[in-house]
Amino acid sequence: MEFGRVPDKELDKTDFSMPPGPAANQLVLKKSPRHPKVYLGCTNWGRKEWVGKIYPKGTRDAHFLEHYVKHYNSIELNATHYQVYGPEAIGKWAAKAAGKEFKFCPKVPQIISHHSGFSNVEQLTTAFLEGILAFGEHLGPVFLQVSEKYHPKERDKLFSYLHTLPTDLQFFVEVRHPDWFADAGLRKELFDTLRSLKMGAVITDTAGRRDVCHMELTIPTAFIRFVGNNLHKTDYTRIDAWVERIKYWLEQGLHELYFFMHMRDEALVPELTVYLVDKLNTTCGLDLIKPQFVQRQGSLFD
């Protein structure tokens, strides 16, 4: 992911500290669930660099997904951001996860989210939603990423569009234009609107845009996009901080957590995932699956 990228030489000087949780989070965290669901994943199962690493040697593209679901229990499905898929294609993907508690989190097509201004998109939205319903029990939250160029002065169109979306599906929204966060009034209006619609707010942790790591929980489910920097030492201290924050949220009543690992070099995602899972399992008393390497790997810190 290039969004929020900074040169490697600036990473040691970047303040990666996370803000405290807003008081409004207590409106949705009410200490009720005893068995919260935690899902971890990546953005793409089709990584050729993982062949011989976590996919068996010789694995062909057509079989990547059936191996991916053995290592992760979710995916931020970027494929749907670039093409509207029908039920037949979606159903084939869902079949690869049969018998597993696995969730696909499809991303709204960019023709809607980035190029429409949220006008005249009813038919496109219907086609997208009809396709992803074929995921059935494996359908997770739907991810709407609003373009960085979309200024909050156009928010009425965005909010009107959100009101048209079906309430029996879970949606998460990511905004990127800096003014959403720089203006306290706009920020409050955004998160109040999402809370009233029972929609989630995506939290993105990336080096060059600390404002989008906002910690707002508008529903008792968190959707985190973590952007690592190729196993730089700060990746590990950041993960440590996230594990402590997640532990607190789970103790306070978070129902579900989706945590998606991004990396400039996606070949390195499994290593950081293993570090994250080991920390979560130990600190939070979880029993999450993690990538299993085909061959023994060296230390994550080598």
PDB file of N, CA and C in Angstrom, residues 105-175:
ATOM      1  N   CYS A 105     -14.097 -10.269   3.099  1.00  0.00           N
ATOM      2  CA  CYS A 105     -14.536  -8.881   3.335  1.00  0.00           C
ATOM      3  C   CYS A 105     -14.364  -8.097   2.034  1.00  0.00           C
ATOM      4  N   PRO A 106     -15.367  -8.115   1.170  1.00  0.00           N
ATOM      5  CA  PRO A 106     -15.223  -7.517  -0.156  1.00  0.00           C
ATOM      6  C   PRO A 106     -15.181  -5.998  -0.113  1.00  0.00           C
ATOM      7  N   LYS A 107     -14.366  -5.462  -0.994  1.00  0.00           N
ATOM      8  CA  LYS A 107     -14.189  -4.013  -1.110  1.00  0.00           C
ATOM      9  C   LYS A 107     -15.106  -3.491  -2.213  1.00  0.00           C
ATOM     10  N   VAL A 108     -15.834  -2.427  -1.929  1.00  0.00           N
ATOM     11  CA  VAL A 108     -16.760  -1.839  -2.898  1.00  0.00           C
ATOM     12  C   VAL A 108     -15.982  -1.427  -4.159  1.00  0.00           C
ATOM     13  N   PRO A 109     -16.505  -1.706  -5.350  1.00  0.00           N
ATOM     14  CA  PRO A 109     -15.800  -1.367  -6.587  1.00  0.00           C
ATOM     15  C   PRO A 109     -15.450   0.119  -6.663  1.00  0.00           C
ATOM     16  N   GLN A 110     -14.267   0.391  -7.172  1.00  0.00           N
ATOM     17  CA  GLN A 110     -13.802   1.769  -7.246  1.00  0.00           C
ATOM     18  C   GLN A 110     -14.632   2.612  -8.206  1.00  0.00           C
ATOM     19  N   ILE A 111     -15.329   1.974  -9.146  1.00  0.00           N
ATOM     20  CA  ILE A 111     -16.202   2.745 -10.030  1.00  0.00           C
ATOM     21  C   ILE A 111     -17.301   3.434  -9.226  1.00  0.00           C
ATOM     22  N   ILE A 112     -17.624   2.862  -8.069  1.00  0.00           N
ATOM     23  CA  ILE A 112     -18.581   3.481  -7.151  1.00  0.00           C
ATOM     24  C   ILE A 112     -17.861   4.392  -6.158  1.00  0.00           C
ATOM     25  N   SER A 113     -16.842   3.865  -5.515  1.00  0.00           N
ATOM     26  CA  SER A 113     -16.232   4.546  -4.377  1.00  0.00           C
ATOM     27  C   SER A 113     -15.308   5.697  -4.752  1.00  0.00           C
ATOM     28  N   HIS A 114     -14.734   5.645  -5.956  1.00  0.00           N
ATOM     29  CA  HIS A 114     -13.736   6.648  -6.333  1.00  0.00           C
ATOM     30  C   HIS A 114     -14.117   7.496  -7.542  1.00  0.00           C
ATOM     31  N   HIS A 115     -14.999   6.987  -8.388  1.00  0.00           N
ATOM     32  CA  HIS A 115     -15.212   7.658  -9.672  1.00  0.00           C
ATOM     33  C   HIS A 115     -16.637   8.131  -9.916  1.00  0.00           C
ATOM     34  N   SER A 116     -17.526   7.940  -8.966  1.00  0.00           N
ATOM     35  CA  SER A 116     -18.932   8.264  -9.219  1.00  0.00           C
ATOM     36  C   SER A 116     -19.409   9.519  -8.509  1.00  0.00           C
ATOM     37  N   GLY A 117     -18.685   9.935  -7.468  1.00  0.00           N
ATOM     38  CA  GLY A 117     -19.231  11.005  -6.631  1.00  0.00           C
ATOM     39  C   GLY A 117     -20.491  10.560  -5.907  1.00  0.00           C
ATOM     40  N   PHE A 118     -20.725   9.241  -5.892  1.00  0.00           N
ATOM     41  CA  PHE A 118     -21.896   8.630  -5.243  1.00  0.00           C
ATOM     42  C   PHE A 118     -23.210   9.108  -5.853  1.00  0.00           C
ATOM     43  N   SER A 119     -23.161   9.321  -7.161  1.00  0.00           N
ATOM     44  CA  SER A 119     -24.370   9.676  -7.908  1.00  0.00           C
ATOM     45  C   SER A 119     -24.626   8.615  -8.982  1.00  0.00           C
ATOM     46  N   ASN A 120     -25.886   8.254  -9.152  1.00  0.00           N
ATOM     47  CA  ASN A 120     -26.309   7.325 -10.210  1.00  0.00           C
ATOM     48  C   ASN A 120     -25.554   5.989 -10.153  1.00  0.00           C
ATOM     49  N   VAL A 121     -25.489   5.429  -8.976  1.00  0.00           N
ATOM     50  CA  VAL A 121     -24.763   4.155  -8.813  1.00  0.00           C
ATOM     51  C   VAL A 121     -25.682   3.040  -8.305  1.00  0.00           C
ATOM     52  N   GLU A 122     -26.971   3.221  -8.428  1.00  0.00           N
ATOM     53  CA  GLU A 122     -27.901   2.225  -7.904  1.00  0.00           C
ATOM     54  C   GLU A 122     -27.709   0.863  -8.562  1.00  0.00           C
ATOM     55  N   GLN A 123     -27.639   0.838  -9.900  1.00  0.00           N
ATOM     56  CA  GLN A 123     -27.518  -0.435 -10.602  1.00  0.00           C
ATOM     57  C   GLN A 123     -26.184  -1.105 -10.324  1.00  0.00           C
ATOM     58  N   LEU A 124     -25.111  -0.319 -10.291  1.00  0.00           N
ATOM     59  CA  LEU A 124     -23.798  -0.879  -9.993  1.00  0.00           C
ATOM     60  C   LEU A 124     -23.762  -1.466  -8.586  1.00  0.00           C
ATOM     61  N   THR A 125     -24.343  -0.739  -7.638  1.00  0.00           N
ATOM     62  CA  THR A 125     -24.372  -1.224  -6.262  1.00  0.00           C
ATOM     63  C   THR A 125     -25.168  -2.509  -6.157  1.00  0.00           C
ATOM     64  N   THR A 126     -26.306  -2.558  -6.842  1.00  0.00           N
ATOM     65  CA  THR A 126     -27.132  -3.763  -6.818  1.00  0.00           C
ATOM     66  C   THR A 126     -26.377  -4.952  -7.387  1.00  0.00           C
ATOM     67  N   ALA A 127     -25.675  -4.741  -8.507  1.00  0.00           N
ATOM     68  CA  ALA A 127     -24.921  -5.834  -9.126  1.00  0.00           C
ATOM     69  C   ALA A 127     -23.809  -6.326  -8.199  1.00  0.00           C
ATOM     70  N   PHE A 128     -23.123  -5.400  -7.561  1.00  0.00           N
ATOM     71  CA  PHE A 128     -22.054  -5.766  -6.624  1.00  0.00           C
ATOM     72  C   PHE A 128     -22.615  -6.567  -5.453  1.00  0.00           C
ATOM     73  N   LEU A 129     -23.704  -6.081  -4.874  1.00  0.00           N
ATOM     74  CA  LEU A 129     -24.275  -6.757  -3.712  1.00  0.00           C
ATOM     75  C   LEU A 129     -24.854  -8.118  -4.076  1.00  0.00           C
ATOM     76  N   GLU A 130     -25.482  -8.231  -5.236  1.00  0.00           N
ATOM     77  CA  GLU A 130     -26.024  -9.523  -5.652  1.00  0.00           C
ATOM     78  C   GLU A 130     -24.903 -10.550  -5.819  1.00  0.00           C
ATOM     79  N   GLY A 131     -23.758 -10.081  -6.276  1.00  0.00           N
ATOM     80  CA  GLY A 131     -22.629 -10.992  -6.430  1.00  0.00           C
ATOM     81  C   GLY A 131     -22.095 -11.472  -5.099  1.00  0.00           C
ATOM     82  N   ILE A 132     -21.838 -10.554  -4.170  1.00  0.00           N
ATOM     83  CA  ILE A 132     -21.181 -10.946  -2.916  1.00  0.00           C
ATOM     84  C   ILE A 132     -22.098 -11.745  -1.998  1.00  0.00           C
ATOM     85  N   LEU A 133     -23.398 -11.667  -2.208  1.00  0.00           N
ATOM     86  CA  LEU A 133     -24.299 -12.487  -1.389  1.00  0.00           C
ATOM     87  C   LEU A 133     -24.029 -13.978  -1.586  1.00  0.00           C
ATOM     88  N   ALA A 134     -23.384 -14.329  -2.694  1.00  0.00           N
ATOM     89  CA  ALA A 134     -23.055 -15.726  -2.943  1.00  0.00           C
ATOM     90  C   ALA A 134     -21.987 -16.244  -1.977  1.00  0.00           C
ATOM     91  N   PHE A 135     -21.346 -15.358  -1.226  1.00  0.00           N
ATOM     92  CA  PHE A 135     -20.426 -15.825  -0.187  1.00  0.00           C
ATOM     93  C   PHE A 135     -21.173 -16.541   0.934  1.00  0.00           C
ATOM     94  N   GLY A 136     -22.456 -16.237   1.085  1.00  0.00           N
ATOM     95  CA  GLY A 136     -23.255 -16.900   2.104  1.00  0.00           C
ATOM     96  C   GLY A 136     -22.691 -16.700   3.495  1.00  0.00           C
ATOM     97  N   GLU A 137     -22.531 -17.780   4.240  1.00  0.00           N
ATOM     98  CA  GLU A 137     -22.049 -17.704   5.614  1.00  0.00           C
ATOM     99  C   GLU A 137     -20.618 -17.184   5.710  1.00  0.00           C
ATOM    100  N   HIS A 138     -19.921 -17.142   4.594  1.00  0.00           N
ATOM    101  CA  HIS A 138     -18.536 -16.685   4.594  1.00  0.00           C
ATOM    102  C   HIS A 138     -18.413 -15.191   4.277  1.00  0.00           C
ATOM    103  N   LEU A 139     -19.534 -14.493   4.156  1.00  0.00           N
ATOM    104  CA  LEU A 139     -19.496 -13.054   3.892  1.00  0.00           C
ATOM    105  C   LEU A 139     -19.236 -12.293   5.182  1.00  0.00           C
ATOM    106  N   GLY A 140     -18.150 -11.542   5.202  1.00  0.00           N
ATOM    107  CA  GLY A 140     -17.835 -10.676   6.321  1.00  0.00           C
ATOM    108  C   GLY A 140     -18.263  -9.254   6.036  1.00  0.00           C
ATOM    109  N   PRO A 141     -17.742  -8.279   6.761  1.00  0.00           N
ATOM    110  CA  PRO A 141     -18.094  -6.881   6.519  1.00  0.00           C
ATOM    111  C   PRO A 141     -17.711  -6.431   5.111  1.00  0.00           C
ATOM    112  N   VAL A 142     -18.514  -5.532   4.567  1.00  0.00           N
ATOM    113  CA  VAL A 142     -18.252  -4.935   3.262  1.00  0.00           C
ATOM    114  C   VAL A 142     -17.507  -3.623   3.493  1.00  0.00           C
ATOM    115  N   PHE A 143     -16.431  -3.433   2.748  1.00  0.00           N
ATOM    116  CA  PHE A 143     -15.503  -2.333   2.981  1.00  0.00           C
ATOM    117  C   PHE A 143     -15.664  -1.270   1.895  1.00  0.00           C
ATOM    118  N   LEU A 144     -16.103  -0.075   2.306  1.00  0.00           N
ATOM    119  CA  LEU A 144     -16.226   1.073   1.396  1.00  0.00           C
ATOM    120  C   LEU A 144     -15.086   2.041   1.682  1.00  0.00           C
ATOM    121  N   GLN A 145     -14.153   2.118   0.761  1.00  0.00           N
ATOM    122  CA  GLN A 145     -13.033   3.049   0.884  1.00  0.00           C
ATOM    123  C   GLN A 145     -13.321   4.284   0.040  1.00  0.00           C
ATOM    124  N   VAL A 146     -13.452   5.433   0.694  1.00  0.00           N
ATOM    125  CA  VAL A 146     -13.746   6.682  -0.004  1.00  0.00           C
ATOM    126  C   VAL A 146     -12.428   7.293  -0.472  1.00  0.00           C
ATOM    127  N   SER A 147     -12.410   7.786  -1.688  1.00  0.00           N
ATOM    128  CA  SER A 147     -11.190   8.330  -2.272  1.00  0.00           C
ATOM    129  C   SER A 147     -10.591   9.441  -1.412  1.00  0.00           C
ATOM    130  N   GLU A 148      -9.263   9.504  -1.413  1.00  0.00           N
ATOM    131  CA  GLU A 148      -8.553  10.569  -0.694  1.00  0.00           C
ATOM    132  C   GLU A 148      -8.913  11.940  -1.256  1.00  0.00           C
ATOM    133  N   LYS A 149      -9.341  11.992  -2.505  1.00  0.00           N
ATOM    134  CA  LYS A 149      -9.696  13.258  -3.148  1.00  0.00           C
ATOM    135  C   LYS A 149     -11.117  13.697  -2.829  1.00  0.00           C
ATOM    136  N   TYR A 150     -11.888  12.829  -2.185  1.00  0.00           N
ATOM    137  CA  TYR A 150     -13.284  13.148  -1.905  1.00  0.00           C
ATOM    138  C   TYR A 150     -13.361  14.070  -0.686  1.00  0.00           C
ATOM    139  N   HIS A 151     -13.662  15.336  -0.939  1.00  0.00           N
ATOM    140  CA  HIS A 151     -13.671  16.363   0.113  1.00  0.00           C
ATOM    141  C   HIS A 151     -14.949  16.256   0.942  1.00  0.00           C
ATOM    142  N   PRO A 152     -14.840  16.447   2.248  1.00  0.00           N
ATOM    143  CA  PRO A 152     -16.046  16.367   3.083  1.00  0.00           C
ATOM    144  C   PRO A 152     -17.104  17.419   2.780  1.00  0.00           C
ATOM    145  N   LYS A 153     -16.784  18.423   1.983  1.00  0.00           N
ATOM    146  CA  LYS A 153     -17.836  19.362   1.594  1.00  0.00           C
ATOM    147  C   LYS A 153     -18.886  18.669   0.733  1.00  0.00           C
ATOM    148  N   GLU A 154     -18.525  17.499   0.172  1.00  0.00           N
ATOM    149  CA  GLU A 154     -19.464  16.695  -0.604  1.00  0.00           C
ATOM    150  C   GLU A 154     -20.105  15.600   0.241  1.00  0.00           C
ATOM    151  N   ARG A 155     -20.029  15.736   1.550  1.00  0.00           N
ATOM    152  CA  ARG A 155     -20.453  14.644   2.433  1.00  0.00           C
ATOM    153  C   ARG A 155     -21.926  14.295   2.317  1.00  0.00           C
ATOM    154  N   ASP A 156     -22.770  15.258   1.937  1.00  0.00           N
ATOM    155  CA  ASP A 156     -24.200  14.942   1.841  1.00  0.00           C
ATOM    156  C   ASP A 156     -24.455  13.820   0.840  1.00  0.00           C
ATOM    157  N   LYS A 157     -23.695  13.814  -0.262  1.00  0.00           N
ATOM    158  CA  LYS A 157     -23.861  12.742  -1.255  1.00  0.00           C
ATOM    159  C   LYS A 157     -23.409  11.409  -0.682  1.00  0.00           C
ATOM    160  N   LEU A 158     -22.287  11.424   0.029  1.00  0.00           N
ATOM    161  CA  LEU A 158     -21.807  10.189   0.653  1.00  0.00           C
ATOM    162  C   LEU A 158     -22.803   9.697   1.686  1.00  0.00           C
ATOM    163  N   PHE A 159     -23.263  10.581   2.548  1.00  0.00           N
ATOM    164  CA  PHE A 159     -24.199  10.163   3.596  1.00  0.00           C
ATOM    165  C   PHE A 159     -25.510   9.660   3.006  1.00  0.00           C
ATOM    166  N   SER A 160     -25.968  10.307   1.934  1.00  0.00           N
ATOM    167  CA  SER A 160     -27.199   9.843   1.281  1.00  0.00           C
ATOM    168  C   SER A 160     -27.007   8.445   0.720  1.00  0.00           C
ATOM    169  N   TYR A 161     -25.849   8.202   0.143  1.00  0.00           N
ATOM    170  CA  TYR A 161     -25.556   6.875  -0.392  1.00  0.00           C
ATOM    171  C   TYR A 161     -25.539   5.839   0.731  1.00  0.00           C
ATOM    172  N   LEU A 162     -24.917   6.160   1.848  1.00  0.00           N
ATOM    173  CA  LEU A 162     -24.860   5.221   2.967  1.00  0.00           C
ATOM    174  C   LEU A 162     -26.264   4.852   3.444  1.00  0.00           C
ATOM    175  N   HIS A 163     -27.168   5.805   3.412  1.00  0.00           N
ATOM    176  CA  HIS A 163     -28.546   5.535   3.836  1.00  0.00           C
ATOM    177  C   HIS A 163     -29.270   4.560   2.900  1.00  0.00           C
ATOM    178  N   THR A 164     -28.792   4.417   1.672  1.00  0.00           N
ATOM    179  CA  THR A 164     -29.453   3.506   0.730  1.00  0.00           C
ATOM    180  C   THR A 164     -28.979   2.062   0.872  1.00  0.00           C
ATOM    181  N   LEU A 165     -27.901   1.840   1.612  1.00  0.00           N
ATOM    182  CA  LEU A 165     -27.318   0.499   1.688  1.00  0.00           C
ATOM    183  C   LEU A 165     -28.143  -0.397   2.605  1.00  0.00           C
ATOM    184  N   PRO A 166     -28.212  -1.678   2.302  1.00  0.00           N
ATOM    185  CA  PRO A 166     -29.052  -2.593   3.085  1.00  0.00           C
ATOM    186  C   PRO A 166     -28.566  -2.719   4.524  1.00  0.00           C
ATOM    187  N   THR A 167     -29.502  -2.759   5.427  1.00  0.00           N
ATOM    188  CA  THR A 167     -29.164  -2.817   6.852  1.00  0.00           C
ATOM    189  C   THR A 167     -28.889  -4.231   7.340  1.00  0.00           C
ATOM    190  N   ASP A 168     -29.142  -5.234   6.501  1.00  0.00           N
ATOM    191  CA  ASP A 168     -28.864  -6.610   6.919  1.00  0.00           C
ATOM    192  C   ASP A 168     -27.449  -7.058   6.553  1.00  0.00           C
ATOM    193  N   LEU A 169     -26.640  -6.154   6.001  1.00  0.00           N
ATOM    194  CA  LEU A 169     -25.227  -6.395   5.761  1.00  0.00           C
ATOM    195  C   LEU A 169     -24.416  -5.421   6.610  1.00  0.00           C
ATOM    196  N   GLN A 170     -23.215  -5.850   6.996  1.00  0.00           N
ATOM    197  CA  GLN A 170     -22.353  -4.979   7.796  1.00  0.00           C
ATOM    198  C   GLN A 170     -21.394  -4.222   6.883  1.00  0.00           C
ATOM    199  N   PHE A 171     -21.408  -2.899   7.007  1.00  0.00           N
ATOM    200  CA  PHE A 171     -20.523  -2.053   6.202  1.00  0.00           C
ATOM    201  C   PHE A 171     -19.519  -1.339   7.091  1.00  0.00           C
ATOM    202  N   PHE A 172     -18.307  -1.170   6.550  1.00  0.00           N
ATOM    203  CA  PHE A 172     -17.275  -0.349   7.174  1.00  0.00           C
ATOM    204  C   PHE A 172     -16.831   0.706   6.171  1.00  0.00           C
ATOM    205  N   VAL A 173     -16.571   1.907   6.666  1.00  0.00           N
ATOM    206  CA  VAL A 173     -16.237   3.039   5.808  1.00  0.00           C
ATOM    207  C   VAL A 173     -14.864   3.591   6.198  1.00  0.00           C
ATOM    208  N   GLU A 174     -14.034   3.816   5.170  1.00  0.00           N
ATOM    209  CA  GLU A 174     -12.747   4.477   5.364  1.00  0.00           C
ATOM    210  C   GLU A 174     -12.746   5.785   4.587  1.00  0.00           C
ATOM    211  N   VAL A 175     -12.489   6.900   5.266  1.00  0.00           N
ATOM    212  CA  VAL A 175     -12.304   8.182   4.596  1.00  0.00           C
ATOM    213  C   VAL A 175     -10.833   8.565   4.705  1.00  0.00           C
TER     214      VAL A 175
END
